[in-house]
Amino acid sequence: RVRKRVGGSQTTRLGGRTDSDSNSTSSGPQQQQQALNRQHSDSAEYQVDIYVPSLAARYMPLFLDYIYGSTLQLTTDNAPPLRYLSNRFDVRDLHREVNSRFITRDLEPGTAAKYCAMADELKDYELRDRSVKILAERFDGVNISTLGKLNPRLMRSLVQSDRLRCGSVELSEKIARYLRLRDEMLEDADKAERIDGPNSEFLSPLTDEDYYWLTHCQHMPEISPKEALYYLSYGARFPQVMAEVGSGSLKARCLASSSRPEAMDALADHLEGNGPLELYEGLEPKLKVQLLESTVVGARRNVRRRDEDDKRRIDDERDAQLSDEIMYGANGELASTRRSRLIVMGCGIGPANGIYRSAGGDQAGGGGETGRRQQQQPQQQRSPTYEKEAVWNHNRVTFVVYLTASGRYYVQYRLAVRQGHGMRVLYNSPAVVDASGAAGGGAAPPPPPPEMGWEVEGDDSSLDHERMMEVGSPPKFVGRIELENTAAAGNSTSTNTAFRQMTV
């Protein structure tokens, strides 16, 4: 039988026998009979206390129904308690049914928060850690309202998980919504006078340590401009956290984020009387001054960045214009030749777009003795190379598309820039199967360059912002230009006109 105990836990009473009863059996037959009679008559007085969490005790009747042969309807709410009870009392069939057949299918990002909270209350650490792992790996797609079931300690474990997959700005927005949700639930609990109920751990207020780790710069180096003022206002409750100094402190990160254009526009509208901004009005005077100073610095930085962008755009347009003039002139000089050509379009570097001419060694069918000599050259010399003279960053450069081996059976094209004696690879094409055997020195011509799927050289994670701004996006299209004999024998007017039309 089960009875309620003070403190919220439950006690299960089961029949048993004391050590004094077993010791009395050595006193002779008469004493043994007396002890046996006393055991049968007073067996209800000898009981064993088994403590289970209150959450598990609420499902003890359902657990006993299964013991006596009833069929269970498993749900997200009763699965963790039944898993605990089946493990505690060694009911292996029930444990297998709950854990392997139900929880394995039901545990997903939408239910992981509930599983995590109940497993923590049941001290089922294996299920709790599994739930935290799922939440961390899919955190960017988790509905923040489901995280209201997590107390601050569990939320800290989640954001500090090494499996957390969420950007810093998005994480700061989710944590802000979590804090707002907690405040709403605390207010509702105060109104209902349920602050000491079963969820008292969740309803307990945040401590300085909780706020410090929830907003730590290790997993939140950048604050969303939408939530910077909220963190500054909410931080007034935690003076120890806001008293920290340094670029990694929460105050410094919030001030830096407040200098972004979207945050400055909201503050400017408030100061001009176009819209209320209660979070700003609630700040301390000293913090208001620091915020305005940061805004002034941010405004100056934005103006300087805009001027640099305008100058870069003008320079890029001039470089592209000069590169086009060079390209059109080169096409005119090569009008009487039959060299193959390549077109590159949609590249982030404007001067790299256009028509590339073959650098020799792969003319489209040169006959006579010249063609026979080219067929006798080794593969390294016959690999197609296409070049385009251009102007980039005020310097005369040559953009080159060339073939290289990528493993034993694959080849890959690269787009590089050559300046002086140096060569720098900018983009790579997808690897293609070298069915012709050109990579191994075969006589057949190599495959054409892939038209799409080009990527920036290097791993995406290793590219900083400045490098991405300089290189830009990879080419959207790369393809050969097949020239008819009559067009090759004439002038290049049709080719240049076609390219102009395609670029427009």
PDB file of N, CA, C and O in Angstrom, residues 55 59 62 73-86 94-95 97-99 102-104 106 115 118 122 124 127:
ATOM      1  N   LEU A  55       6.566  12.367  -8.774  1.00  0.00           N
ATOM      2  CA  LEU A  55       6.097  12.209 -10.145  1.00  0.00           C
ATOM      3  C   LEU A  55       5.892  10.738 -10.483  1.00  0.00           C
ATOM      4  O   LEU A  55       4.897  10.366 -11.121  1.00  0.00           O
ATOM      5  N   TYR A  59       2.007   7.791 -10.882  1.00  0.00           N
ATOM      6  CA  TYR A  59       1.714   6.787 -11.907  1.00  0.00           C
ATOM      7  C   TYR A  59       1.845   5.363 -11.363  1.00  0.00           C
ATOM      8  O   TYR A  59       1.867   4.422 -12.140  1.00  0.00           O
ATOM      9  N   LEU A  62      -1.139   3.123 -12.391  1.00  0.00           N
ATOM     10  CA  LEU A  62      -1.026   2.676 -13.774  1.00  0.00           C
ATOM     11  C   LEU A  62       0.016   1.569 -13.895  1.00  0.00           C
ATOM     12  O   LEU A  62      -0.160   0.603 -14.662  1.00  0.00           O
ATOM     13  N   GLN A  73      -1.644   2.506 -22.394  1.00  0.00           N
ATOM     14  CA  GLN A  73      -1.623   3.465 -23.501  1.00  0.00           C
ATOM     15  C   GLN A  73      -0.513   4.460 -23.198  1.00  0.00           C
ATOM     16  O   GLN A  73      -0.673   5.390 -22.407  1.00  0.00           O
ATOM     17  N   LEU A  74       0.637   4.279 -23.836  1.00  0.00           N
ATOM     18  CA  LEU A  74       1.798   5.104 -23.535  1.00  0.00           C
ATOM     19  C   LEU A  74       1.668   6.478 -24.178  1.00  0.00           C
ATOM     20  O   LEU A  74       1.219   6.614 -25.316  1.00  0.00           O
ATOM     21  N   THR A  75       2.084   7.500 -23.434  1.00  0.00           N
ATOM     22  CA  THR A  75       2.084   8.881 -23.912  1.00  0.00           C
ATOM     23  C   THR A  75       3.391   9.546 -23.483  1.00  0.00           C
ATOM     24  O   THR A  75       4.167   8.981 -22.702  1.00  0.00           O
ATOM     25  N   THR A  76       3.586  10.759 -23.968  1.00  0.00           N
ATOM     26  CA  THR A  76       4.785  11.510 -23.571  1.00  0.00           C
ATOM     27  C   THR A  76       4.769  11.804 -22.079  1.00  0.00           C
ATOM     28  O   THR A  76       5.831  11.862 -21.440  1.00  0.00           O
ATOM     29  N   ASP A  77       3.588  11.976 -21.486  1.00  0.00           N
ATOM     30  CA  ASP A  77       3.494  12.311 -20.064  1.00  0.00           C
ATOM     31  C   ASP A  77       3.793  11.119 -19.158  1.00  0.00           C
ATOM     32  O   ASP A  77       4.402  11.285 -18.096  1.00  0.00           O
ATOM     33  N   ASN A  78       3.346   9.908 -19.531  1.00  0.00           N
ATOM     34  CA  ASN A  78       3.532   8.783 -18.616  1.00  0.00           C
ATOM     35  C   ASN A  78       4.746   7.923 -18.940  1.00  0.00           C
ATOM     36  O   ASN A  78       5.116   7.049 -18.158  1.00  0.00           O
ATOM     37  N   ALA A  79       5.386   8.151 -20.085  1.00  0.00           N
ATOM     38  CA  ALA A  79       6.517   7.300 -20.445  1.00  0.00           C
ATOM     39  C   ALA A  79       7.704   7.449 -19.490  1.00  0.00           C
ATOM     40  O   ALA A  79       8.246   6.433 -19.027  1.00  0.00           O
ATOM     41  N   PRO A  80       8.167   8.667 -19.141  1.00  0.00           N
ATOM     42  CA  PRO A  80       9.298   8.757 -18.204  1.00  0.00           C
ATOM     43  C   PRO A  80       9.006   8.157 -16.836  1.00  0.00           C
ATOM     44  O   PRO A  80       9.856   7.430 -16.293  1.00  0.00           O
ATOM     45  N   PRO A  81       7.831   8.410 -16.190  1.00  0.00           N
ATOM     46  CA  PRO A  81       7.583   7.756 -14.894  1.00  0.00           C
ATOM     47  C   PRO A  81       7.525   6.236 -14.993  1.00  0.00           C
ATOM     48  O   PRO A  81       8.056   5.533 -14.104  1.00  0.00           O
ATOM     49  N   LEU A  82       6.896   5.707 -16.037  1.00  0.00           N
ATOM     50  CA  LEU A  82       6.839   4.255 -16.183  1.00  0.00           C
ATOM     51  C   LEU A  82       8.214   3.675 -16.484  1.00  0.00           C
ATOM     52  O   LEU A  82       8.524   2.551 -16.055  1.00  0.00           O
ATOM     53  N   ARG A  83       9.023   4.392 -17.203  1.00  0.00           N
ATOM     54  CA  ARG A  83      10.402   3.945 -17.422  1.00  0.00           C
ATOM     55  C   ARG A  83      11.148   3.867 -16.095  1.00  0.00           C
ATOM     56  O   ARG A  83      11.895   2.912 -15.832  1.00  0.00           O
ATOM     57  N   TYR A  84      10.940   4.870 -15.237  1.00  0.00           N
ATOM     58  CA  TYR A  84      11.594   4.870 -13.927  1.00  0.00           C
ATOM     59  C   TYR A  84      11.102   3.710 -13.076  1.00  0.00           C
ATOM     60  O   TYR A  84      11.894   2.980 -12.460  1.00  0.00           O
ATOM     61  N   LEU A  85       9.773   3.515 -13.000  1.00  0.00           N
ATOM     62  CA  LEU A  85       9.223   2.454 -12.139  1.00  0.00           C
ATOM     63  C   LEU A  85       9.622   1.074 -12.648  1.00  0.00           C
ATOM     64  O   LEU A  85       9.942   0.177 -11.851  1.00  0.00           O
ATOM     65  N   SER A  86       9.583   0.857 -13.954  1.00  0.00           N
ATOM     66  CA  SER A  86       9.958  -0.453 -14.487  1.00  0.00           C
ATOM     67  C   SER A  86      11.431  -0.750 -14.230  1.00  0.00           C
ATOM     68  O   SER A  86      11.800  -1.911 -14.005  1.00  0.00           O
ATOM     69  N   LEU A  94       8.116  -4.323 -19.408  1.00  0.00           N
ATOM     70  CA  LEU A  94       7.582  -2.967 -19.463  1.00  0.00           C
ATOM     71  C   LEU A  94       8.688  -1.964 -19.816  1.00  0.00           C
ATOM     72  O   LEU A  94       8.462  -1.033 -20.605  1.00  0.00           O
ATOM     73  N   HIS A  95       9.870  -2.155 -19.237  1.00  0.00           N
ATOM     74  CA  HIS A  95      10.979  -1.243 -19.525  1.00  0.00           C
ATOM     75  C   HIS A  95      11.359  -1.299 -20.997  1.00  0.00           C
ATOM     76  O   HIS A  95      11.634  -0.265 -21.622  1.00  0.00           O
ATOM     77  N   GLU A  97       9.361  -2.147 -23.490  1.00  0.00           N
ATOM     78  CA  GLU A  97       8.273  -1.558 -24.274  1.00  0.00           C
ATOM     79  C   GLU A  97       8.297  -0.037 -24.204  1.00  0.00           C
ATOM     80  O   GLU A  97       8.112   0.645 -25.213  1.00  0.00           O
ATOM     81  N   VAL A  98       8.547   0.517 -23.018  1.00  0.00           N
ATOM     82  CA  VAL A  98       8.548   1.974 -22.860  1.00  0.00           C
ATOM     83  C   VAL A  98       9.774   2.594 -23.513  1.00  0.00           C
ATOM     84  O   VAL A  98       9.672   3.569 -24.267  1.00  0.00           O
ATOM     85  N   ASN A  99      10.923   2.032 -23.235  1.00  0.00           N
ATOM     86  CA  ASN A  99      12.171   2.670 -23.658  1.00  0.00           C
ATOM     87  C   ASN A  99      12.474   2.421 -25.130  1.00  0.00           C
ATOM     88  O   ASN A  99      12.709   3.366 -25.895  1.00  0.00           O
ATOM     89  N   PHE A 102       8.748   2.960 -27.518  1.00  0.00           N
ATOM     90  CA  PHE A 102       8.003   4.215 -27.515  1.00  0.00           C
ATOM     91  C   PHE A 102       8.904   5.443 -27.459  1.00  0.00           C
ATOM     92  O   PHE A 102       8.834   6.316 -28.328  1.00  0.00           O
ATOM     93  N   ILE A 103       9.742   5.537 -26.435  1.00  0.00           N
ATOM     94  CA  ILE A 103      10.547   6.753 -26.259  1.00  0.00           C
ATOM     95  C   ILE A 103      11.489   6.954 -27.437  1.00  0.00           C
ATOM     96  O   ILE A 103      11.717   8.090 -27.869  1.00  0.00           O
ATOM     97  N   THR A 104      12.030   5.885 -27.981  1.00  0.00           N
ATOM     98  CA  THR A 104      12.945   6.012 -29.119  1.00  0.00           C
ATOM     99  C   THR A 104      12.268   6.699 -30.297  1.00  0.00           C
ATOM    100  O   THR A 104      12.897   7.485 -31.015  1.00  0.00           O
ATOM    101  N   ASP A 106       9.306   8.594 -29.951  1.00  0.00           N
ATOM    102  CA  ASP A 106       8.604   9.811 -29.521  1.00  0.00           C
ATOM    103  C   ASP A 106       9.552  10.942 -29.159  1.00  0.00           C
ATOM    104  O   ASP A 106       9.147  12.116 -29.192  1.00  0.00           O
ATOM    105  N   TYR A 115      10.535  15.777 -21.909  1.00  0.00           N
ATOM    106  CA  TYR A 115      11.297  14.619 -21.438  1.00  0.00           C
ATOM    107  C   TYR A 115      12.437  15.049 -20.521  1.00  0.00           C
ATOM    108  O   TYR A 115      12.714  14.407 -19.507  1.00  0.00           O
ATOM    109  N   MET A 118      11.037  16.126 -16.990  1.00  0.00           N
ATOM    110  CA  MET A 118      10.558  15.004 -16.188  1.00  0.00           C
ATOM    111  C   MET A 118      11.703  14.070 -15.804  1.00  0.00           C
ATOM    112  O   MET A 118      11.744  13.559 -14.679  1.00  0.00           O
ATOM    113  N   LEU A 122      12.940  12.953 -12.043  1.00  0.00           N
ATOM    114  CA  LEU A 122      13.046  11.538 -11.668  1.00  0.00           C
ATOM    115  C   LEU A 122      14.488  11.101 -11.438  1.00  0.00           C
ATOM    116  O   LEU A 122      14.736   9.935 -11.118  1.00  0.00           O
ATOM    117  N   ASP A 124      16.606  10.599 -13.682  1.00  0.00           N
ATOM    118  CA  ASP A 124      16.936   9.683 -14.770  1.00  0.00           C
ATOM    119  C   ASP A 124      17.931  10.410 -15.676  1.00  0.00           C
ATOM    120  O   ASP A 124      17.577  10.995 -16.701  1.00  0.00           O
ATOM    121  N   LEU A 127      18.278   9.579 -19.617  1.00  0.00           N
ATOM    122  CA  LEU A 127      17.227  10.157 -20.449  1.00  0.00           C
ATOM    123  C   LEU A 127      17.348  11.675 -20.498  1.00  0.00           C
ATOM    124  O   LEU A 127      17.116  12.286 -21.552  1.00  0.00           O
TER     125      LEU A 127
END
